[in-house]
PDB file of C-alpha atoms in Angstrom:
ATOM      1  CA  LEU A 223      -0.019   0.091   0.012  1.00 87.00           C
ATOM      2  CA  ASP A 224       2.900   2.333   0.245  1.00 83.00           C
ATOM      3  CA  ASP A 225       3.154   1.994  -3.691  1.00 87.00           C
ATOM      4  CA  PRO A 226      -0.407   0.783  -4.215  1.00 88.00           C
ATOM      5  CA  GLU A 227      -1.757  -0.731  -7.446  1.00 93.00           C
ATOM      6  CA  VAL A 228      -4.202   1.744  -8.888  1.00 94.00           C
ATOM      7  CA  VAL A 229      -7.098   0.704 -11.137  1.00 94.00           C
ATOM      8  CA  ARG A 230      -8.546   3.458 -13.029  1.00 92.00           C
ATOM      9  CA  VAL A 231     -12.356   3.725 -12.921  1.00 92.00           C
ATOM     10  CA  GLU A 232     -15.173   6.218 -13.913  1.00 90.00           C
ATOM     11  CA  SER A 233     -16.013   8.790 -11.443  1.00 88.00           C
ATOM     12  CA  GLY A 234     -19.318   8.024  -9.858  1.00 88.00           C
ATOM     13  CA  GLY A 235     -19.800   4.929 -11.822  1.00 88.00           C
ATOM     14  CA  ARG A 236     -20.406   1.297 -10.744  1.00 92.00           C
ATOM     15  CA  VAL A 237     -17.861  -1.334 -10.739  1.00 94.00           C
ATOM     16  CA  ARG A 238     -18.246  -5.171 -10.091  1.00 96.00           C
ATOM     17  CA  LEU A 239     -15.128  -6.403  -8.157  1.00 95.00           C
ATOM     18  CA  ARG A 240     -14.528 -10.145  -7.668  1.00 97.00           C
ATOM     19  CA  VAL A 241     -12.019 -10.737  -4.891  1.00 97.00           C
ATOM     20  CA  ILE A 242     -10.324 -14.137  -4.629  1.00 98.00           C
ATOM     21  CA  ASN A 243      -8.497 -15.411  -1.454  1.00 98.00           C
ATOM     22  CA  GLY A 244      -5.648 -17.156  -3.242  1.00 96.00           C
ATOM     23  CA  ALA A 245      -3.620 -17.500   0.223  1.00 96.00           C
ATOM     24  CA  THR A 246      -2.598 -20.725   1.591  1.00 95.00           C
ATOM     25  CA  ALA A 247      -3.009 -20.137   5.236  1.00 96.00           C
ATOM     26  CA  THR A 248      -4.456 -16.554   5.603  1.00 97.00           C
ATOM     27  CA  ALA A 249      -7.940 -15.446   6.005  1.00 98.00           C
ATOM     28  CA  PHE A 250      -8.940 -11.694   5.339  1.00 98.00           C
ATOM     29  CA  TRP A 251     -11.541  -9.120   5.999  1.00 98.00           C
ATOM     30  CA  ILE A 252     -12.205  -7.044   2.865  1.00 97.00           C
ATOM     31  CA  GLU A 253     -12.608  -3.463   3.985  1.00 95.00           C
ATOM     32  CA  LEU A 254     -14.390  -0.665   2.023  1.00 92.00           C
ATOM     33  CA  GLY A 255     -13.967   1.943   4.748  1.00 81.00           C
ATOM     34  CA  ALA A 256     -16.695   4.671   4.694  1.00 75.00           C
ATOM     35  CA  ALA A 257     -17.958   3.237   1.575  1.00 83.00           C
ATOM     36  CA  SER A 258     -20.116   0.228   1.098  1.00 83.00           C
ATOM     37  CA  GLY A 259     -20.745  -2.467  -1.369  1.00 93.00           C
ATOM     38  CA  GLU A 260     -23.512  -4.690  -2.593  1.00 97.00           C
ATOM     39  CA  VAL A 261     -22.622  -8.438  -2.066  1.00 98.00           C
ATOM     40  CA  VAL A 262     -24.062 -10.165  -5.040  1.00 98.00           C
ATOM     41  CA  ALA A 263     -22.134 -13.520  -5.245  1.00 98.00           C
ATOM     42  CA  VAL A 264     -20.074 -15.886  -3.420  1.00 98.00           C
ATOM     43  CA  ASP A 265     -17.822 -18.516  -4.964  1.00 98.00           C
ATOM     44  CA  GLY A 266     -19.157 -17.476  -8.283  1.00 97.00           C
ATOM     45  CA  GLN A 267     -22.821 -18.247  -7.182  1.00 97.00           C
ATOM     46  CA  PRO A 268     -25.404 -15.492  -7.113  1.00 97.00           C
ATOM     47  CA  VAL A 269     -26.963 -14.530  -3.661  1.00 98.00           C
ATOM     48  CA  GLN A 270     -29.844 -12.253  -2.658  1.00 98.00           C
ATOM     49  CA  PRO A 271     -27.928  -8.767  -2.637  1.00 98.00           C
ATOM     50  CA  PHE A 272     -27.238  -6.916   0.571  1.00 97.00           C
ATOM     51  CA  MET A 273     -25.074  -4.058   1.493  1.00 96.00           C
ATOM     52  CA  ALA A 274     -21.838  -4.453   3.509  1.00 95.00           C
ATOM     53  CA  SER A 275     -18.748  -2.406   4.177  1.00 93.00           C
ATOM     54  CA  ARG A 276     -16.753  -5.153   5.528  1.00 95.00           C
ATOM     55  CA  VAL A 277     -16.697  -8.763   4.227  1.00 97.00           C
ATOM     56  CA  PRO A 278     -14.728 -12.020   5.467  1.00 98.00           C
ATOM     57  CA  LEU A 279     -12.867 -14.270   2.931  1.00 98.00           C
ATOM     58  CA  ALA A 280     -11.376 -17.402   3.982  1.00 98.00           C
ATOM     59  CA  MET A 281      -8.623 -19.459   1.851  1.00 98.00           C
ATOM     60  CA  GLY A 282     -10.067 -20.523  -1.458  1.00 98.00           C
ATOM     61  CA  GLN A 283     -13.399 -18.251  -1.171  1.00 98.00           C
ATOM     62  CA  ARG A 284     -14.476 -15.526  -3.626  1.00 98.00           C
ATOM     63  CA  VAL A 285     -16.967 -12.676  -3.346  1.00 98.00           C
ATOM     64  CA  ASP A 286     -18.264 -10.530  -5.914  1.00 98.00           C
ATOM     65  CA  LEU A 287     -19.115  -6.734  -4.688  1.00 97.00           C
ATOM     66  CA  VAL A 288     -20.976  -4.022  -6.711  1.00 96.00           C
ATOM     67  CA  LEU A 289     -19.283  -0.710  -5.865  1.00 94.00           C
ATOM     68  CA  THR A 290     -20.914   2.755  -6.594  1.00 91.00           C
ATOM     69  CA  LEU A 291     -17.919   5.235  -6.672  1.00 89.00           C
ATOM     70  CA  PRO A 292     -17.748   8.493  -5.265  1.00 86.00           C
ATOM     71  CA  LYS A 293     -19.376  11.354  -7.226  1.00 86.00           C
ATOM     72  CA  ASP A 294     -16.780  13.840  -6.025  1.00 89.00           C
ATOM     73  CA  GLY A 295     -14.053  11.907  -7.950  1.00 89.00           C
ATOM     74  CA  SER A 296     -12.074  10.737  -4.875  1.00 91.00           C
ATOM     75  CA  ALA A 297     -10.181   7.352  -4.927  1.00 92.00           C
ATOM     76  CA  LEU A 298     -11.671   4.589  -3.043  1.00 93.00           C
ATOM     77  CA  PRO A 299      -9.188   1.980  -1.223  1.00 94.00           C
ATOM     78  CA  VAL A 300     -10.463  -1.454  -1.151  1.00 95.00           C
ATOM     79  CA  LEU A 301      -8.395  -3.162   1.463  1.00 96.00           C
ATOM     80  CA  ALA A 302      -7.686  -6.602   2.824  1.00 97.00           C
ATOM     81  CA  LEU A 303      -6.807  -6.968   6.332  1.00 97.00           C
ATOM     82  CA  ARG A 304      -5.139 -10.240   7.831  1.00 97.00           C
ATOM     83  CA  GLU A 305      -7.549 -11.928  10.324  1.00 97.00           C
ATOM     84  CA  GLY A 306      -6.529 -11.568  13.806  1.00 96.00           C
ATOM     85  CA  ALA A 307      -3.854  -9.331  12.993  1.00 97.00           C
ATOM     86  CA  ARG A 308      -2.965  -5.713  11.776  1.00 97.00           C
ATOM     87  CA  GLU A 309      -1.353  -6.382   8.399  1.00 96.00           C
ATOM     88  CA  ARG A 310      -3.133  -5.272   5.438  1.00 96.00           C
ATOM     89  CA  THR A 311      -2.948  -5.028   1.723  1.00 95.00           C
ATOM     90  CA  GLY A 312      -5.113  -3.791  -1.042  1.00 95.00           C
ATOM     91  CA  ILE A 313      -5.580  -1.695  -4.304  1.00 94.00           C
ATOM     92  CA  ILE A 314      -7.047   1.702  -4.961  1.00 94.00           C
ATOM     93  CA  LEU A 315      -9.858   2.453  -7.431  1.00 94.00           C
ATOM     94  CA  ALA A 316      -9.187   5.862  -8.748  1.00 93.00           C
ATOM     95  CA  PRO A 317     -11.082   8.087 -11.368  1.00 92.00           C
ATOM     96  CA  PRO A 318      -8.936  10.242 -13.635  1.00 91.00           C
ATOM     97  CA  GLY A 319      -7.118  13.182 -11.734  1.00 90.00           C
ATOM     98  CA  ALA A 320      -8.158  11.649  -8.244  1.00 92.00           C
ATOM     99  CA  LYS A 321      -5.369  11.913  -5.622  1.00 91.00           C
ATOM    100  CA  VAL A 322      -4.080   8.823  -4.484  1.00 90.00           C
ATOM    101  CA  ALA A 323      -2.483   8.677  -1.146  1.00 85.00           C
ATOM    102  CA  ARG A 324      -0.094   6.276   0.191  1.00 86.00           C
ATOM    103  CA  LEU A 325      -1.537   4.028   3.019  1.00 91.00           C
ATOM    104  CA  THR A 326       0.227   2.354   5.809  1.00 92.00           C
ATOM    105  CA  THR A 327       0.657  -1.535   5.529  1.00 94.00           C
ATOM    106  CA  THR A 328      -0.692  -1.891   9.257  1.00 95.00           C
ATOM    107  CA  ALA A 329      -4.131  -0.956  10.585  1.00 94.00           C
ATOM    108  CA  GLY A 330      -4.832   0.723  13.506  1.00 93.00           C
ATOM    109  CA  ALA A 331      -6.381  -2.144  15.361  1.00 95.00           C
ATOM    110  CA  ALA A 332      -6.217  -5.902  14.590  1.00 96.00           C
ATOM    111  CA  ALA A 333      -8.819  -7.565  12.495  1.00 96.00           C
ATOM    112  CA  PRO A 334     -11.453  -9.994  14.378  1.00 96.00           C
ATOM    113  CA  VAL A 335     -11.377 -13.574  14.075  1.00 97.00           C
ATOM    114  CA  ILE A 336     -13.919 -14.732  11.320  1.00 97.00           C
ATOM    115  CA  GLY A 337     -17.042 -16.369  12.492  1.00 97.00           C
ATOM    116  CA  MET A 338     -20.321 -17.378  10.858  1.00 97.00           C
ATOM    117  CA  ASP A 339     -22.183 -14.111  11.122  1.00 97.00           C
ATOM    118  CA  PHE A 340     -21.726 -13.167   7.465  1.00 97.00           C
ATOM    119  CA  GLU A 341     -22.445 -16.877   6.268  1.00 98.00           C
ATOM    120  CA  ARG A 342     -25.861 -16.532   8.168  1.00 97.00           C
ATOM    121  CA  LYS A 343     -26.764 -13.423   6.159  1.00 97.00           C
ATOM    122  CA  LEU A 344     -26.158 -15.239   2.783  1.00 98.00           C
ATOM    123  CA  ARG A 345     -29.324 -16.331   0.871  1.00 97.00           C
ATOM    124  CA  SER A 346     -29.177 -18.044  -2.438  1.00 94.00           C
ATOM    125  CA  ALA A 347     -30.560 -16.260  -5.521  1.00 93.00           C
ATOM    126  CA  ALA A 348     -31.320 -19.851  -6.859  1.00 89.00           C
ATOM    127  CA  ALA A 349     -33.609 -22.419  -5.526  1.00 87.00           C
ATOM    128  CA  GLY A 350     -32.157 -25.768  -4.510  1.00 90.00           C
ATOM    129  CA  PRO A 351     -32.596 -29.039  -2.412  1.00 90.00           C
ATOM    130  CA  ASP A 352     -32.617 -28.747   1.314  1.00 91.00           C
ATOM    131  CA  ALA A 353     -32.203 -32.437   2.085  1.00 92.00           C
ATOM    132  CA  GLY A 354     -30.434 -35.463   0.878  1.00 92.00           C
ATOM    133  CA  GLN A 355     -31.225 -38.749  -0.323  1.00 93.00           C
ATOM    134  CA  ALA A 356     -28.004 -39.972   1.300  1.00 94.00           C
ATOM    135  CA  THR A 357     -26.524 -38.527   4.487  1.00 95.00           C
ATOM    136  CA  TYR A 358     -22.968 -38.514   5.743  1.00 96.00           C
ATOM    137  CA  THR A 359     -21.307 -37.079   8.779  1.00 96.00           C
ATOM    138  CA  ILE A 360     -17.593 -35.943   8.841  1.00 97.00           C
ATOM    139  CA  ASP A 361     -15.708 -34.969  11.937  1.00 97.00           C
ATOM    140  CA  LEU A 362     -12.665 -32.604  11.407  1.00 97.00           C
ATOM    141  CA  THR A 363     -10.031 -33.496  13.985  1.00 96.00           C
ATOM    142  CA  GLY A 364      -6.727 -32.257  14.983  1.00 95.00           C
ATOM    143  CA  THR A 365      -4.564 -30.340  17.202  1.00 92.00           C
ATOM    144  CA  MET A 366      -1.550 -27.753  17.070  1.00 89.00           C
ATOM    145  CA  ALA A 367       0.341 -30.301  19.433  1.00 89.00           C
ATOM    146  CA  GLY A 368       2.346 -32.301  16.627  1.00 88.00           C
ATOM    147  CA  TYR A 369       0.377 -30.572  14.093  1.00 92.00           C
ATOM    148  CA  GLN A 370      -1.811 -33.506  13.160  1.00 93.00           C
ATOM    149  CA  TRP A 371      -5.050 -32.902  11.133  1.00 96.00           C
ATOM    150  CA  GLY A 372      -7.739 -35.192   9.746  1.00 96.00           C
ATOM    151  CA  MET A 373     -11.162 -36.062   8.638  1.00 95.00           C
ATOM    152  CA  SER A 374     -13.090 -39.019  10.212  1.00 92.00           C
ATOM    153  CA  SER A 375     -16.387 -40.091   8.533  1.00 88.00           C
ATOM    154  CA  ASP A 376     -18.965 -42.404   9.653  1.00 78.00           C
ATOM    155  CA  LYS A 377     -18.854 -44.112   6.185  1.00 85.00           C
ATOM    156  CA  PRO A 378     -16.806 -43.389   3.142  1.00 89.00           C
ATOM    157  CA  ILE A 379     -18.517 -40.880   0.794  1.00 94.00           C
ATOM    158  CA  VAL A 380     -19.301 -43.076  -2.214  1.00 95.00           C
ATOM    159  CA  VAL A 381     -22.428 -41.674  -4.078  1.00 96.00           C
ATOM    160  CA  ARG A 382     -24.747 -42.599  -6.800  1.00 95.00           C
ATOM    161  CA  GLN A 383     -24.882 -40.326  -9.941  1.00 95.00           C
ATOM    162  CA  GLY A 384     -27.970 -38.314  -9.872  1.00 95.00           C
ATOM    163  CA  ALA A 385     -28.474 -38.344  -5.977  1.00 96.00           C
ATOM    164  CA  THR A 386     -28.831 -35.609  -3.703  1.00 97.00           C
ATOM    165  CA  VAL A 387     -26.162 -36.007  -0.941  1.00 97.00           C
ATOM    166  CA  ALA A 388     -26.402 -34.332   2.431  1.00 97.00           C
ATOM    167  CA  VAL A 389     -22.945 -34.016   4.400  1.00 97.00           C
ATOM    168  CA  THR A 390     -22.531 -32.681   7.903  1.00 97.00           C
ATOM    169  CA  MET A 391     -19.266 -31.330   8.859  1.00 98.00           C
ATOM    170  CA  ARG A 392     -18.509 -31.230  12.585  1.00 98.00           C
ATOM    171  CA  ASN A 393     -15.207 -29.100  13.504  1.00 98.00           C
ATOM    172  CA  ARG A 394     -13.859 -30.915  16.680  1.00 97.00           C
ATOM    173  CA  SER A 395     -10.768 -28.821  16.689  1.00 96.00           C
ATOM    174  CA  MET A 396      -9.721 -25.399  17.898  1.00 95.00           C
ATOM    175  CA  MET A 397      -8.721 -23.967  14.554  1.00 96.00           C
ATOM    176  CA  ALA A 398     -10.882 -23.079  11.691  1.00 97.00           C
ATOM    177  CA  HIS A 399     -11.123 -25.113   8.433  1.00 98.00           C
ATOM    178  CA  PRO A 400     -12.323 -23.823   5.076  1.00 98.00           C
ATOM    179  CA  MET A 401     -13.685 -26.795   3.560  1.00 98.00           C
ATOM    180  CA  HIS A 402     -13.542 -27.120  -0.292  1.00 98.00           C
ATOM    181  CA  LEU A 403     -15.272 -29.745  -2.642  1.00 98.00           C
ATOM    182  CA  HIS A 404     -13.603 -30.035  -5.927  1.00 98.00           C
ATOM    183  CA  GLY A 405     -15.870 -30.481  -9.130  1.00 97.00           C
ATOM    184  CA  HIS A 406     -19.244 -29.505  -7.429  1.00 97.00           C
ATOM    185  CA  ARG A 407     -21.035 -26.716  -5.701  1.00 97.00           C
ATOM    186  CA  PHE A 408     -23.095 -27.299  -2.571  1.00 98.00           C
ATOM    187  CA  ARG A 409     -26.038 -25.481  -0.824  1.00 98.00           C
ATOM    188  CA  VAL A 410     -25.611 -24.664   2.929  1.00 98.00           C
ATOM    189  CA  VAL A 411     -28.752 -25.835   4.602  1.00 97.00           C
ATOM    190  CA  ALA A 412     -27.847 -25.681   8.314  1.00 98.00           C
ATOM    191  CA  LEU A 413     -25.246 -23.803  10.706  1.00 98.00           C
ATOM    192  CA  ASP A 414     -24.510 -24.876  14.054  1.00 97.00           C
ATOM    193  CA  GLY A 415     -27.599 -27.279  13.741  1.00 95.00           C
ATOM    194  CA  GLN A 416     -30.025 -24.268  12.788  1.00 97.00           C
ATOM    195  CA  LYS A 417     -31.564 -24.504   9.446  1.00 96.00           C
ATOM    196  CA  VAL A 418     -30.923 -21.926   6.784  1.00 96.00           C
ATOM    197  CA  SER A 419     -31.580 -21.207   3.067  1.00 95.00           C
ATOM    198  CA  GLY A 420     -27.981 -20.538   2.580  1.00 97.00           C
ATOM    199  CA  ALA A 421     -25.780 -19.765  -0.517  1.00 97.00           C
ATOM    200  CA  TRP A 422     -24.608 -22.205  -3.052  1.00 98.00           C
ATOM    201  CA  ARG A 423     -20.774 -22.614  -2.539  1.00 98.00           C
ATOM    202  CA  ASP A 424     -17.730 -24.606  -3.004  1.00 98.00           C
ATOM    203  CA  THR A 425     -15.883 -23.662  -0.096  1.00 98.00           C
ATOM    204  CA  LEU A 426     -17.236 -23.089   3.503  1.00 98.00           C
ATOM    205  CA  LEU A 427     -15.474 -21.942   6.632  1.00 98.00           C
ATOM    206  CA  LEU A 428     -15.937 -23.931   9.804  1.00 98.00           C
ATOM    207  CA  PRO A 429     -14.775 -22.005  12.685  1.00 98.00           C
ATOM    208  CA  ALA A 430     -13.478 -23.851  15.730  1.00 97.00           C
ATOM    209  CA  MET A 431     -16.202 -26.211  17.364  1.00 97.00           C
ATOM    210  CA  ALA A 432     -18.754 -25.000  14.612  1.00 98.00           C
ATOM    211  CA  SER A 433     -20.795 -27.420  12.438  1.00 98.00           C
ATOM    212  CA  ALA A 434     -22.748 -27.128   9.108  1.00 98.00           C
ATOM    213  CA  THR A 435     -24.678 -29.362   6.838  1.00 98.00           C
ATOM    214  CA  VAL A 436     -24.602 -28.911   2.998  1.00 98.00           C
ATOM    215  CA  VAL A 437     -26.472 -30.592   0.135  1.00 98.00           C
ATOM    216  CA  VAL A 438     -24.729 -31.621  -2.992  1.00 97.00           C
ATOM    217  CA  GLU A 439     -26.389 -32.544  -6.244  1.00 97.00           C
ATOM    218  CA  ALA A 440     -24.106 -35.636  -7.423  1.00 96.00           C
ATOM    219  CA  ASN A 441     -23.929 -34.616 -11.343  1.00 96.00           C
ATOM    220  CA  ASN A 442     -20.237 -34.901 -12.153  1.00 97.00           C
ATOM    221  CA  PRO A 443     -18.937 -38.292 -11.960  1.00 96.00           C
ATOM    222  CA  GLY A 444     -15.374 -39.088 -10.826  1.00 96.00           C
ATOM    223  CA  ARG A 445     -13.338 -39.124  -7.686  1.00 96.00           C
ATOM    224  CA  TRP A 446     -13.007 -35.676  -6.257  1.00 97.00           C
ATOM    225  CA  ALA A 447     -10.993 -34.109  -3.707  1.00 97.00           C
ATOM    226  CA  PHE A 448     -12.632 -32.932  -0.415  1.00 97.00           C
ATOM    227  CA  HIS A 449     -10.167 -31.144   1.956  1.00 97.00           C
ATOM    228  CA  CYS A 450      -9.540 -28.198   4.085  1.00 98.00           C
ATOM    229  CA  HIS A 451      -8.094 -25.242   2.036  1.00 97.00           C
ATOM    230  CA  HIS A 452      -5.664 -24.336   4.663  1.00 97.00           C
ATOM    231  CA  LEU A 453      -3.126 -26.240   2.563  1.00 96.00           C
ATOM    232  CA  TYR A 454      -0.844 -27.094   5.710  1.00 96.00           C
ATOM    233  CA  HIS A 455      -3.877 -28.719   7.147  1.00 97.00           C
ATOM    234  CA  MET A 456      -4.626 -30.594   3.904  1.00 97.00           C
ATOM    235  CA  ALA A 457      -0.908 -31.688   3.593  1.00 96.00           C
ATOM    236  CA  ALA A 458      -0.994 -32.913   7.283  1.00 96.00           C
ATOM    237  CA  GLY A 459      -3.981 -35.261   6.557  1.00 95.00           C
ATOM    238  CA  MET A 460      -7.366 -33.289   6.271  1.00 97.00           C
ATOM    239  CA  MET A 461      -7.914 -34.554   2.764  1.00 96.00           C
ATOM    240  CA  GLY A 462     -10.762 -36.826   1.758  1.00 95.00           C
ATOM    241  CA  THR A 463     -12.683 -37.768  -1.434  1.00 95.00           C
ATOM    242  CA  PHE A 464     -16.058 -37.582  -2.918  1.00 96.00           C
ATOM    243  CA  ALA A 465     -16.439 -40.554  -5.140  1.00 96.00           C
ATOM    244  CA  TYR A 466     -19.153 -41.915  -7.521  1.00 97.00           C
ATOM    245  CA  GLU A 467     -20.040 -45.654  -7.500  1.00 93.00           C
ATOM    246  CA  ASN A 468     -18.015 -47.621 -10.016  1.00 83.00           C
ATOM    247  CA  VAL A 469     -15.347 -45.071 -10.392  1.00 74.00           C
ATOM    248  CA  GLY A 470     -11.802 -46.110  -9.709  1.00 62.00           C
TER     249      GLY A 470
END
């Protein structure tokens, strides 16, 4: 931010900004300062729009924001603050002639730990199933002592093509896990045991000791990775599969 990337925009115009968390081990808060943006999609899937000035983004997640730029022609910083810390980065949206100030790379206060408040606000813009024909339960396990992480299921996830599958994930550890399913999207239908008409996603953050149920439409045959997107956790053992019958 002391030598920021400047994206030239139209004064007073509207911009759709897709933010991708490509980090391997860091969650961020996307900050718009005094401005606010319209949340219109997560993980590439449309949601019922709502306004927000601060949005959490776990590893592997994406969010689409529609921003209305200041009519006075001033620049708009879009900042990413490291979860639980003061470090930050970002870009500057600036119309022609706008003054672009250098910003410090540390915020005045540490960003909070990400919970489920934002997830509970999300409502899908598209209908979908809220229950599964087959159900599975997965416990996310591990500890910082010895750095051991894993996924234990009541039974291997082996699905039939065309079925609707419900997967309940229970985080039994004291660290958050952004859980990602390859080759599919899923609909969030319960958070901490409470039913929700949540978003379609492919990556869902499970905070420490939290639980969630998602429903997957099994429409893409193969043997797909299902894992924590904190890549050090994945490498240490938090990796499973979502496999179809009769697929090697």
